[in-house]
PDB file of C-alpha atoms in Angstrom:
ATOM      1  CA  ASP T   1      38.669 -21.268  -7.171  1.00 89.00           C
ATOM      2  CA  ILE T   2      37.798 -18.361  -5.472  1.00 88.00           C
ATOM      3  CA  ILE T   3      38.057 -15.997  -8.093  1.00 88.00           C
ATOM      4  CA  GLU T   4      35.923 -17.986 -10.414  1.00 88.00           C
ATOM      5  CA  SER T   5      32.825 -18.888  -7.948  1.00 86.00           C
ATOM      6  CA  TYR T   6      32.796 -15.116  -7.113  1.00 84.00           C
ATOM      7  CA  ILE T   7      32.337 -14.182 -10.663  1.00 81.00           C
ATOM      8  CA  LEU T   8      29.561 -16.468 -11.141  1.00 79.00           C
ATOM      9  CA  LYS T   9      28.051 -16.156  -8.124  1.00 77.00           C
ATOM     10  CA  ASN T  10      27.646 -12.117  -9.017  1.00 71.00           C
ATOM     11  CA  TYR T  11      27.668 -11.731 -12.826  1.00 65.00           C
ATOM     12  CA  TYR T  12      25.764 -15.237 -13.719  1.00 59.00           C
ATOM     13  CA  ASP T  13      23.441 -16.536 -10.662  1.00 56.00           C
ATOM     14  CA  LEU T  14      22.636 -13.019  -8.688  1.00 50.00           C
ATOM     15  CA  ASN T  15      22.403 -11.510 -12.410  1.00 53.00           C
ATOM     16  CA  ILE T  16      23.765  -8.225 -11.375  1.00 52.00           C
ATOM     17  CA  GLY T  17      24.982  -6.452 -13.852  1.00 55.00           C
ATOM     18  CA  PRO T  18      25.281  -5.192 -16.807  1.00 62.00           C
ATOM     19  CA  ILE T  19      29.569  -5.296 -16.414  1.00 68.00           C
ATOM     20  CA  MET T  20      31.056  -5.850 -20.419  1.00 77.00           C
ATOM     21  CA  GLN T  21      34.669  -6.444 -18.768  1.00 82.00           C
ATOM     22  CA  VAL T  22      36.103  -7.489 -15.331  1.00 86.00           C
ATOM     23  CA  TYR T  23      39.338  -7.435 -14.809  1.00 90.00           C
ATOM     24  CA  ILE T  24      41.741  -9.951 -13.088  1.00 91.00           C
ATOM     25  CA  GLY T  25      44.916 -10.864 -11.765  1.00 90.00           C
ATOM     26  CA  ILE T  26      45.778 -14.251 -12.151  1.00 90.00           C
ATOM     27  CA  SER T  27      45.024 -16.454 -15.114  1.00 91.00           C
ATOM     28  CA  LEU T  28      41.886 -18.734 -14.814  1.00 91.00           C
ATOM     29  CA  PRO T  29      41.511 -22.362 -16.401  1.00 91.00           C
ATOM     30  CA  ASN T  30      38.081 -21.691 -16.823  1.00 91.00           C
ATOM     31  CA  LYS T  31      37.692 -18.382 -18.763  1.00 91.00           C
ATOM     32  CA  SER T  32      36.572 -19.256 -21.812  1.00 91.00           C
ATOM     33  CA  LEU T  33      33.120 -21.338 -20.157  1.00 89.00           C
ATOM     34  CA  ILE T  34      32.914 -18.637 -17.413  1.00 86.00           C
ATOM     35  CA  GLU T  35      32.675 -16.051 -20.172  1.00 86.00           C
ATOM     36  CA  GLN T  36      30.249 -17.955 -22.168  1.00 86.00           C
ATOM     37  CA  LEU T  37      27.880 -18.442 -18.998  1.00 82.00           C
ATOM     38  CA  VAL T  38      27.754 -14.846 -18.691  1.00 79.00           C
ATOM     39  CA  LYS T  39      26.873 -14.017 -22.544  1.00 80.00           C
ATOM     40  CA  ASN T  40      24.473 -16.239 -22.719  1.00 79.00           C
ATOM     41  CA  LYS T  41      22.692 -15.333 -19.117  1.00 74.00           C
ATOM     42  CA  ILE T  42      22.886 -10.941 -19.239  1.00 69.00           C
ATOM     43  CA  ALA T  43      25.634  -9.878 -21.148  1.00 64.00           C
ATOM     44  CA  LYS T  44      26.747 -10.370 -24.804  1.00 73.00           C
ATOM     45  CA  ASN T  45      29.992  -8.587 -24.941  1.00 78.00           C
ATOM     46  CA  PHE T  46      31.138  -9.590 -21.675  1.00 81.00           C
ATOM     47  CA  LYS T  47      35.174 -10.437 -21.382  1.00 87.00           C
ATOM     48  CA  LEU T  48      37.184 -11.388 -18.400  1.00 89.00           C
ATOM     49  CA  ILE T  49      40.987  -9.762 -18.865  1.00 91.00           C
ATOM     50  CA  LYS T  50      44.308  -9.928 -17.487  1.00 92.00           C
ATOM     51  CA  PRO T  51      45.762  -6.862 -18.120  1.00 90.00           C
ATOM     52  CA  LEU T  52      49.582  -7.036 -18.551  1.00 85.00           C
ATOM     53  CA  LYS T  53      50.315  -3.046 -18.547  1.00 82.00           C
ATOM     54  CA  SER T  54      48.743  -0.069 -18.906  1.00 83.00           C
ATOM     55  CA  GLU T  55      46.139   1.786 -16.663  1.00 90.00           C
ATOM     56  CA  ALA T  56      44.312  -1.238 -16.059  1.00 91.00           C
ATOM     57  CA  ARG T  57      47.024  -3.221 -14.371  1.00 92.00           C
ATOM     58  CA  LYS T  58      47.847  -0.346 -12.050  1.00 93.00           C
ATOM     59  CA  TRP T  59      43.237  -1.146 -10.980  1.00 93.00           C
ATOM     60  CA  VAL T  60      44.613  -5.050 -10.656  1.00 93.00           C
ATOM     61  CA  THR T  61      47.735  -4.030  -8.164  1.00 93.00           C
ATOM     62  CA  LEU T  62      45.427  -1.396  -5.971  1.00 95.00           C
ATOM     63  CA  ALA T  63      42.597  -4.316  -5.519  1.00 92.00           C
ATOM     64  CA  ASN T  64      44.882  -6.828  -4.167  1.00 93.00           C
ATOM     65  CA  ASP T  65      46.731  -4.505  -2.279  1.00 95.00           C
ATOM     66  CA  ASN T  66      43.193  -3.388  -0.952  1.00 96.00           C
ATOM     67  CA  ALA T  67      42.575  -7.208  -0.675  1.00 93.00           C
ATOM     68  CA  HIS T  68      46.169  -7.766   1.553  1.00 95.00           C
ATOM     69  CA  GLN T  69      44.919  -4.775   3.679  1.00 96.00           C
ATOM     70  CA  LEU T  70      41.521  -6.000   4.339  1.00 95.00           C
ATOM     71  CA  LEU T  71      43.119  -9.584   5.503  1.00 94.00           C
ATOM     72  CA  ASN T  72      45.243  -8.190   7.686  1.00 95.00           C
ATOM     73  CA  LEU T  73      42.697  -6.406   9.417  1.00 93.00           C
ATOM     74  CA  LYS T  74      40.248  -9.682   9.808  1.00 91.00           C
ATOM     75  CA  ASN T  75      43.249 -10.813  10.962  1.00 92.00           C
ATOM     76  CA  LEU T  76      43.856  -8.680  13.708  1.00 93.00           C
ATOM     77  CA  GLU T  77      40.001  -8.653  14.970  1.00 91.00           C
ATOM     78  CA  ALA T  78      40.080 -12.455  14.475  1.00 91.00           C
ATOM     79  CA  GLU T  79      43.058 -12.618  16.926  1.00 93.00           C
ATOM     80  CA  LYS T  80      41.836  -9.577  19.489  1.00 94.00           C
ATOM     81  CA  TYR T  81      38.298 -11.750  19.675  1.00 95.00           C
ATOM     82  CA  SER T  82      40.069 -15.236  20.105  1.00 94.00           C
ATOM     83  CA  LYS T  83      42.187 -13.698  23.146  1.00 95.00           C
ATOM     84  CA  GLN T  84      38.565 -12.524  24.408  1.00 96.00           C
ATOM     85  CA  PHE T  85      37.208 -15.828  24.470  1.00 96.00           C
ATOM     86  CA  ASN T  86      39.993 -17.512  26.040  1.00 95.00           C
ATOM     87  CA  ALA T  87      39.933 -14.749  28.736  1.00 95.00           C
ATOM     88  CA  LEU T  88      36.186 -15.545  29.314  1.00 95.00           C
ATOM     89  CA  GLU T  89      36.657 -19.486  28.983  1.00 95.00           C
ATOM     90  CA  LYS T  90      39.213 -18.916  32.380  1.00 94.00           C
ATOM     91  CA  GLU T  91      36.763 -16.339  33.577  1.00 93.00           C
ATOM     92  CA  LEU T  92      33.225 -18.985  33.706  1.00 94.00           C
ATOM     93  CA  GLY T  93      35.586 -21.947  34.486  1.00 92.00           C
ATOM     94  CA  PHE T  94      35.005 -23.711  31.102  1.00 93.00           C
ATOM     95  CA  ASN T  95      37.280 -27.075  30.533  1.00 91.00           C
ATOM     96  CA  SER T  96      36.675 -27.134  27.110  1.00 91.00           C
ATOM     97  CA  SER T  97      37.126 -23.788  24.190  1.00 93.00           C
ATOM     98  CA  ILE T  98      33.987 -21.640  23.674  1.00 95.00           C
ATOM     99  CA  LYS T  99      33.361 -21.469  19.712  1.00 95.00           C
ATOM    100  CA  LYS T 100      30.016 -19.892  19.517  1.00 97.00           C
ATOM    101  CA  ILE T 101      28.175 -17.673  21.595  1.00 97.00           C
ATOM    102  CA  GLU T 102      24.129 -17.054  21.074  1.00 97.00           C
ATOM    103  CA  CYS T 103      22.831 -13.872  22.669  1.00 97.00           C
ATOM    104  CA  PHE T 104      19.078 -12.772  22.780  1.00 96.00           C
ATOM    105  CA  ASP T 105      17.030  -9.281  23.212  1.00 92.00           C
ATOM    106  CA  ILE T 106      13.590  -8.289  22.945  1.00 89.00           C
ATOM    107  CA  SER T 107      12.511  -4.656  21.560  1.00 85.00           C
ATOM    108  CA  HIS T 108       9.071  -3.224  21.339  1.00 69.00           C
ATOM    109  CA  THR T 109       7.154  -0.734  21.843  1.00 60.00           C
ATOM    110  CA  SER T 110       4.741   0.107  24.752  1.00 58.00           C
ATOM    111  CA  GLY T 111       4.283  -3.579  24.413  1.00 54.00           C
ATOM    112  CA  THR T 112       3.177  -3.907  20.878  1.00 64.00           C
ATOM    113  CA  ASN T 113       5.273  -5.578  17.750  1.00 71.00           C
ATOM    114  CA  ALA T 114       7.407  -7.479  19.699  1.00 80.00           C
ATOM    115  CA  THR T 115      10.058  -8.878  18.150  1.00 85.00           C
ATOM    116  CA  ALA T 116      13.274 -11.050  19.607  1.00 90.00           C
ATOM    117  CA  SER T 117      17.029 -10.985  18.205  1.00 91.00           C
ATOM    118  CA  CYS T 118      19.376 -13.781  18.451  1.00 95.00           C
ATOM    119  CA  VAL T 119      22.661 -13.171  17.532  1.00 96.00           C
ATOM    120  CA  VAL T 120      26.012 -15.063  16.762  1.00 97.00           C
ATOM    121  CA  PHE T 121      29.520 -14.801  17.611  1.00 97.00           C
ATOM    122  CA  ASN T 122      32.235 -17.329  16.830  1.00 94.00           C
ATOM    123  CA  SER T 123      35.762 -16.693  17.381  1.00 91.00           C
ATOM    124  CA  ARG T 124      36.959 -14.572  14.729  1.00 91.00           C
ATOM    125  CA  GLY T 125      34.032 -12.486  15.609  1.00 94.00           C
ATOM    126  CA  PRO T 126      30.199 -11.142  15.027  1.00 95.00           C
ATOM    127  CA  ALA T 127      28.957 -13.909  12.425  1.00 95.00           C
ATOM    128  CA  LYS T 128      26.339 -12.199  11.035  1.00 93.00           C
ATOM    129  CA  ASN T 129      24.954 -14.735   8.585  1.00 93.00           C
ATOM    130  CA  LEU T 130      23.537 -16.694  11.248  1.00 94.00           C
ATOM    131  CA  TYR T 131      22.085 -13.484  13.160  1.00 94.00           C
ATOM    132  CA  ARG T 132      18.193 -14.408  13.362  1.00 93.00           C
ATOM    133  CA  LYS T 133      15.351 -12.650  14.217  1.00 90.00           C
ATOM    134  CA  PHE T 134      11.925 -13.738  15.522  1.00 90.00           C
ATOM    135  CA  ASN T 135       8.135 -11.795  15.493  1.00 87.00           C
ATOM    136  CA  ILE T 136       6.319 -12.622  18.742  1.00 85.00           C
ATOM    137  CA  ILE T 137       2.635 -12.833  18.781  1.00 86.00           C
ATOM    138  CA  ASN T 138       0.159 -14.453  20.917  1.00 85.00           C
ATOM    139  CA  ILE T 139       2.004 -13.400  24.523  1.00 83.00           C
ATOM    140  CA  THR T 140       0.882 -10.281  26.551  1.00 82.00           C
ATOM    141  CA  GLU T 141       1.831  -6.836  26.094  1.00 76.00           C
ATOM    142  CA  SER T 142       4.976  -6.247  27.189  1.00 74.00           C
ATOM    143  CA  ASP T 143       5.661 -10.001  28.889  1.00 85.00           C
ATOM    144  CA  ASP T 144       9.169  -9.950  28.208  1.00 87.00           C
ATOM    145  CA  TYR T 145       9.625 -13.188  29.842  1.00 92.00           C
ATOM    146  CA  ALA T 146       6.927 -15.019  27.326  1.00 92.00           C
ATOM    147  CA  ALA T 147       8.640 -13.609  24.182  1.00 91.00           C
ATOM    148  CA  LEU T 148      11.869 -14.999  25.557  1.00 93.00           C
ATOM    149  CA  ARG T 149      10.404 -17.751  26.284  1.00 94.00           C
ATOM    150  CA  GLN T 150       8.878 -17.926  22.921  1.00 94.00           C
ATOM    151  CA  ALA T 151      12.499 -17.158  21.012  1.00 94.00           C
ATOM    152  CA  PHE T 152      14.267 -19.176  22.847  1.00 96.00           C
ATOM    153  CA  ILE T 153      11.867 -22.671  22.222  1.00 95.00           C
ATOM    154  CA  ARG T 154      11.632 -21.654  18.321  1.00 94.00           C
ATOM    155  CA  ARG T 155      15.596 -20.907  18.300  1.00 95.00           C
ATOM    156  CA  TYR T 156      16.179 -24.498  19.573  1.00 96.00           C
ATOM    157  CA  GLN T 157      13.762 -26.419  19.078  1.00 94.00           C
ATOM    158  CA  ARG T 158      14.375 -26.346  15.188  1.00 93.00           C
ATOM    159  CA  ILE T 159      18.673 -26.865  16.131  1.00 94.00           C
ATOM    160  CA  LEU T 160      17.124 -30.260  18.066  1.00 95.00           C
ATOM    161  CA  ASN T 161      15.090 -31.058  14.930  1.00 94.00           C
ATOM    162  CA  GLU T 162      17.362 -30.446  12.572  1.00 94.00           C
ATOM    163  CA  LYS T 163      20.283 -31.878  14.631  1.00 92.00           C
ATOM    164  CA  LEU T 164      22.314 -28.940  14.813  1.00 92.00           C
ATOM    165  CA  ILE T 165      25.449 -28.073  17.393  1.00 93.00           C
ATOM    166  CA  LEU T 166      23.969 -25.893  19.996  1.00 96.00           C
ATOM    167  CA  PRO T 167      26.041 -22.935  21.034  1.00 96.00           C
ATOM    168  CA  ASP T 168      28.407 -22.944  23.826  1.00 97.00           C
ATOM    169  CA  LEU T 169      27.242 -20.516  25.567  1.00 97.00           C
ATOM    170  CA  ILE T 170      23.731 -18.580  25.887  1.00 97.00           C
ATOM    171  CA  VAL T 171      23.710 -14.735  27.031  1.00 97.00           C
ATOM    172  CA  ILE T 172      20.826 -12.944  27.969  1.00 96.00           C
ATOM    173  CA  ASP T 173      19.881  -9.683  28.231  1.00 92.00           C
ATOM    174  CA  GLY T 174      18.529  -8.932  31.308  1.00 90.00           C
ATOM    175  CA  GLY T 175      18.665  -9.956  35.329  1.00 90.00           C
ATOM    176  CA  LYS T 176      17.418 -13.106  37.106  1.00 92.00           C
ATOM    177  CA  GLY T 177      13.971 -13.571  35.826  1.00 92.00           C
ATOM    178  CA  GLN T 178      14.752 -13.200  32.512  1.00 93.00           C
ATOM    179  CA  LEU T 179      17.627 -16.139  32.820  1.00 95.00           C
ATOM    180  CA  ASN T 180      15.274 -17.866  34.940  1.00 94.00           C
ATOM    181  CA  ALA T 181      12.265 -17.145  32.165  1.00 93.00           C
ATOM    182  CA  VAL T 182      14.644 -18.882  29.568  1.00 94.00           C
ATOM    183  CA  GLN T 183      16.048 -21.097  32.102  1.00 95.00           C
ATOM    184  CA  SER T 184      12.877 -23.253  32.562  1.00 94.00           C
ATOM    185  CA  VAL T 185      12.448 -24.052  28.698  1.00 95.00           C
ATOM    186  CA  ALA T 186      16.369 -25.109  28.135  1.00 96.00           C
ATOM    187  CA  ASP T 187      15.228 -27.651  31.297  1.00 95.00           C
ATOM    188  CA  GLN T 188      12.125 -28.820  29.431  1.00 94.00           C
ATOM    189  CA  LEU T 189      14.427 -29.410  26.108  1.00 95.00           C
ATOM    190  CA  ASN T 190      17.177 -30.926  27.711  1.00 95.00           C
ATOM    191  CA  ILE T 191      19.187 -27.942  26.691  1.00 96.00           C
ATOM    192  CA  LYS T 192      23.147 -28.839  29.030  1.00 94.00           C
ATOM    193  CA  THR T 193      24.320 -25.550  27.767  1.00 96.00           C
ATOM    194  CA  MET T 194      25.611 -23.020  29.915  1.00 96.00           C
ATOM    195  CA  ILE T 195      22.945 -19.541  29.870  1.00 97.00           C
ATOM    196  CA  ILE T 196      24.267 -16.581  31.840  1.00 96.00           C
ATOM    197  CA  SER T 197      22.051 -13.136  31.854  1.00 95.00           C
ATOM    198  CA  ILE T 198      23.626  -9.869  32.274  1.00 93.00           C
ATOM    199  CA  SER T 199      22.167  -6.554  33.597  1.00 89.00           C
ATOM    200  CA  LYS T 200      22.649  -2.887  33.884  1.00 82.00           C
ATOM    201  CA  GLY T 201      23.779  -1.579  37.124  1.00 72.00           C
ATOM    202  CA  PRO T 202      22.213   0.322  39.252  1.00 69.00           C
ATOM    203  CA  LYS T 203      22.066   3.595  37.259  1.00 66.00           C
ATOM    204  CA  ARG T 204      22.476   1.782  34.112  1.00 65.00           C
ATOM    205  CA  LYS T 205      25.632   3.065  33.531  1.00 71.00           C
ATOM    206  CA  ARG T 206      28.055   1.235  30.851  1.00 74.00           C
ATOM    207  CA  GLY T 207      30.531  -0.923  32.703  1.00 71.00           C
ATOM    208  CA  GLU T 208      28.837  -1.639  35.671  1.00 78.00           C
ATOM    209  CA  GLU T 209      27.149  -4.375  34.231  1.00 86.00           C
ATOM    210  CA  THR T 210      26.461  -7.864  36.392  1.00 90.00           C
ATOM    211  CA  ILE T 211      26.390 -11.474  35.407  1.00 93.00           C
ATOM    212  CA  HIS T 212      23.863 -13.663  36.440  1.00 93.00           C
ATOM    213  CA  PHE T 213      24.239 -17.948  36.405  1.00 93.00           C
ATOM    214  CA  ASN T 214      22.226 -19.719  38.477  1.00 87.00           C
ATOM    215  CA  GLY T 215      21.155 -17.977  41.266  1.00 85.00           C
ATOM    216  CA  LYS T 216      24.891 -16.621  41.426  1.00 87.00           C
ATOM    217  CA  LEU T 217      26.220 -13.448  40.435  1.00 89.00           C
ATOM    218  CA  ILE T 218      29.306 -14.220  38.681  1.00 89.00           C
ATOM    219  CA  PRO T 219      32.227 -11.563  39.400  1.00 85.00           C
ATOM    220  CA  ILE T 220      34.001 -10.205  35.839  1.00 89.00           C
ATOM    221  CA  SER T 221      35.071  -6.921  35.410  1.00 87.00           C
ATOM    222  CA  MET T 222      33.464  -5.159  32.550  1.00 87.00           C
ATOM    223  CA  ASN T 223      37.151  -3.979  31.861  1.00 87.00           C
ATOM    224  CA  ASP T 224      38.645  -7.049  31.137  1.00 92.00           C
ATOM    225  CA  PRO T 225      38.654  -8.687  27.741  1.00 93.00           C
ATOM    226  CA  SER T 226      35.714 -11.083  28.658  1.00 93.00           C
ATOM    227  CA  GLY T 227      33.611  -8.522  30.070  1.00 92.00           C
ATOM    228  CA  LEU T 228      34.264  -6.359  26.828  1.00 94.00           C
ATOM    229  CA  LEU T 229      33.534  -8.997  25.017  1.00 95.00           C
ATOM    230  CA  LEU T 230      30.506  -9.807  26.775  1.00 95.00           C
ATOM    231  CA  GLN T 231      29.302  -6.160  26.474  1.00 93.00           C
ATOM    232  CA  GLN T 232      29.936  -6.201  22.750  1.00 94.00           C
ATOM    233  CA  ILE T 233      27.327  -9.164  22.442  1.00 95.00           C
ATOM    234  CA  ARG T 234      24.657  -7.856  24.774  1.00 93.00           C
ATOM    235  CA  ASP T 235      25.602  -4.520  22.314  1.00 92.00           C
ATOM    236  CA  GLU T 236      24.670  -5.902  19.435  1.00 93.00           C
ATOM    237  CA  ALA T 237      22.008  -8.145  19.974  1.00 92.00           C
ATOM    238  CA  HIS T 238      19.853  -5.045  21.433  1.00 90.00           C
ATOM    239  CA  ARG T 239      21.277  -3.245  17.906  1.00 90.00           C
ATOM    240  CA  PHE T 240      19.980  -6.159  15.777  1.00 89.00           C
ATOM    241  CA  ALA T 241      16.189  -6.707  17.924  1.00 85.00           C
ATOM    242  CA  ILE T 242      15.754  -2.597  17.924  1.00 85.00           C
ATOM    243  CA  THR T 243      16.899  -2.198  13.516  1.00 80.00           C
ATOM    244  CA  SER T 244      14.255  -5.230  13.478  1.00 64.00           C
ATOM    245  CA  HIS T 245      11.831  -3.954  15.782  1.00 55.00           C
ATOM    246  CA  ARG T 246      11.950  -0.426  13.772  1.00 67.00           C
ATOM    247  CA  LYS T 247      11.449  -1.976  10.849  1.00 66.00           C
ATOM    248  CA  LYS T 248       8.460  -3.926  11.574  1.00 57.00           C
ATOM    249  CA  ARG T 249       6.911  -0.814  13.419  1.00 55.00           C
ATOM    250  CA  ASP T 250       7.520   1.296  10.143  1.00 55.00           C
ATOM    251  CA  LYS T 251       6.092  -1.427   8.269  1.00 56.00           C
ATOM    252  CA  HIS T 252       2.518  -1.655  10.412  1.00 53.00           C
ATOM    253  CA  SER T 253       2.603   2.045  10.697  1.00 51.00           C
ATOM    254  CA  ALA T 254       2.677   2.425   6.547  1.00 50.00           C
ATOM    255  CA  ARG T 255      -0.107  -0.350   6.090  1.00 51.00           C
ATOM    256  CA  SER T 256      -2.717   1.330   9.078  1.00 55.00           C
ATOM    257  CA  SER T 257      -2.129   4.556   7.666  1.00 62.00           C
ATOM    258  CA  LEU T 258      -2.864   3.386   4.024  1.00 68.00           C
ATOM    259  CA  ASP T 259      -6.035   1.454   5.579  1.00 65.00           C
ATOM    260  CA  ASP T 260      -7.271   4.507   6.497  1.00 64.00           C
ATOM    261  CA  LEU T 261      -7.358   6.033   2.942  1.00 69.00           C
ATOM    262  CA  PRO T 262     -10.897   5.813   1.472  1.00 67.00           C
ATOM    263  CA  GLY T 263     -11.142   3.875  -1.913  1.00 69.00           C
ATOM    264  CA  ILE T 264      -7.139   2.088  -1.362  1.00 77.00           C
ATOM    265  CA  GLY T 265      -7.832  -1.974  -1.262  1.00 77.00           C
ATOM    266  CA  PRO T 266      -5.501  -4.090  -0.629  1.00 77.00           C
ATOM    267  CA  LYS T 267      -4.080  -4.431  -4.565  1.00 82.00           C
ATOM    268  CA  ARG T 268      -3.856  -0.518  -4.867  1.00 82.00           C
ATOM    269  CA  LYS T 269      -1.333  -0.375  -1.223  1.00 79.00           C
ATOM    270  CA  ARG T 270       0.697  -2.796  -1.831  1.00 79.00           C
ATOM    271  CA  ASN T 271       0.958  -1.033  -5.409  1.00 83.00           C
ATOM    272  CA  LEU T 272       1.941   2.340  -4.104  1.00 82.00           C
ATOM    273  CA  LEU T 273       4.173   0.635  -1.381  1.00 78.00           C
ATOM    274  CA  LYS T 274       5.964  -0.858  -4.020  1.00 80.00           C
ATOM    275  CA  HIS T 275       6.589   1.750  -6.648  1.00 82.00           C
ATOM    276  CA  PHE T 276       7.351   4.660  -3.717  1.00 79.00           C
ATOM    277  CA  GLY T 277       9.296   2.021  -0.977  1.00 74.00           C
ATOM    278  CA  SER T 278       7.677   3.534   2.074  1.00 72.00           C
ATOM    279  CA  ILE T 279       4.708   5.738   3.462  1.00 72.00           C
ATOM    280  CA  LYS T 280       7.075   9.112   3.471  1.00 73.00           C
ATOM    281  CA  GLY T 281       7.725   8.523  -0.559  1.00 78.00           C
ATOM    282  CA  ILE T 282       4.195   8.289  -0.985  1.00 79.00           C
ATOM    283  CA  ILE T 283       3.736  11.866   1.219  1.00 76.00           C
ATOM    284  CA  ASP T 284       6.955  13.588  -0.703  1.00 78.00           C
ATOM    285  CA  ALA T 285       5.136  12.148  -3.654  1.00 82.00           C
ATOM    286  CA  SER T 286       3.414  14.387  -6.120  1.00 83.00           C
ATOM    287  CA  SER T 287      -0.470  13.897  -7.407  1.00 82.00           C
ATOM    288  CA  GLU T 288       1.001  13.437 -10.654  1.00 84.00           C
ATOM    289  CA  GLU T 289       3.634  10.930  -9.553  1.00 86.00           C
ATOM    290  CA  ILE T 290       1.296   8.874  -7.829  1.00 86.00           C
ATOM    291  CA  SER T 291      -1.176   8.869 -10.446  1.00 86.00           C
ATOM    292  CA  LYS T 292       1.157   6.673 -12.382  1.00 87.00           C
ATOM    293  CA  VAL T 293       1.502   3.871 -10.057  1.00 87.00           C
ATOM    294  CA  ASP T 294      -1.613   1.177 -11.792  1.00 85.00           C
ATOM    295  CA  GLY T 295      -4.395   1.258 -10.376  1.00 84.00           C
ATOM    296  CA  ILE T 296      -4.632   4.941  -9.075  1.00 86.00           C
ATOM    297  CA  SER T 297      -6.564   7.635 -10.980  1.00 86.00           C
ATOM    298  CA  THR T 298      -5.494  11.323 -10.840  1.00 85.00           C
ATOM    299  CA  HIS T 299      -8.725  11.874  -8.731  1.00 83.00           C
ATOM    300  CA  THR T 300      -7.654   8.753  -6.673  1.00 84.00           C
ATOM    301  CA  ALA T 301      -3.890  10.665  -6.157  1.00 82.00           C
ATOM    302  CA  ILE T 302      -5.250  14.197  -4.986  1.00 82.00           C
ATOM    303  CA  ASN T 303      -7.394  12.245  -2.523  1.00 80.00           C
ATOM    304  CA  ILE T 304      -4.386   9.983  -1.215  1.00 79.00           C
ATOM    305  CA  GLN T 305      -2.011  13.217  -0.807  1.00 73.00           C
ATOM    306  CA  LYS T 306      -4.676  14.788   0.536  1.00 74.00           C
ATOM    307  CA  ASN T 307      -5.946  12.372   3.655  1.00 72.00           C
ATOM    308  CA  LEU T 308      -1.810  11.338   3.988  1.00 69.00           C
ATOM    309  CA  LEU T 309      -1.213  15.527   4.376  1.00 61.00           C
ATOM    310  CA  THR T 310      -3.835  15.586   7.297  1.00 59.00           C
ATOM    311  CA  LYS T 311      -2.411  12.809   9.432  1.00 52.00           C
TER     312      LYS T 311
END
């Protein structure tokens, strides 16, 4: 079932090919049907082959060995996270198990293009498919408290409306101020989930962080399994926030640079960015390459290159 669904997802639904032959290590009951579906969609000569000998059989064996090694690594990683979750439960005084943790962070450039991140961890590690980012709007520049409140309410208002399961623990990157800002929103939404914040030490040195909860400090050693887990979750939220912010900033920068070019309207701007992928791609291109973009004449291409190179 797993093999069949994987093949259909990759070669039929997502239409990434064309690959004419796929070697498999097991017999598939729906082999003919899958072949026909893919043939009709993208590849007329598509075949699923279970090789019994030759070099192809070695490839299938190697792929199988790689899958087992990857599974073993994932299980070892999951075992590590399970122990860390258990340690954190004891440190925080949970009577039940922690199944899901969510962590928030804010990133901006001198207060502009603010982006909030929400990363999710379960007892097997990061659940990246559940990560969310929020473009923060309509707040005073550099107001991290307002940014956190906005991200928090957007995240959990939707979860409450859709009657989804709330996390067992919420972590905020920041100190008492950030924690209080978020706790006020949680109280308004009647969210009873435990919320803590993690702030850097006086010298901002790793391993000297402080855990805040309900006006108190929680004495968790950052070298213990629970402390290492909180550091990793905080770092991942920070990484995801910065990555999202940079993409937003670069996109804004690219569009702003093109906005200043004479004779370049919204349609030409879209065509240029679609063709070259970024403002750097346009800068690095020759005027001849730029003139190949739909709607861009040779004269306009020369002006674009000249103006961008002087910025």
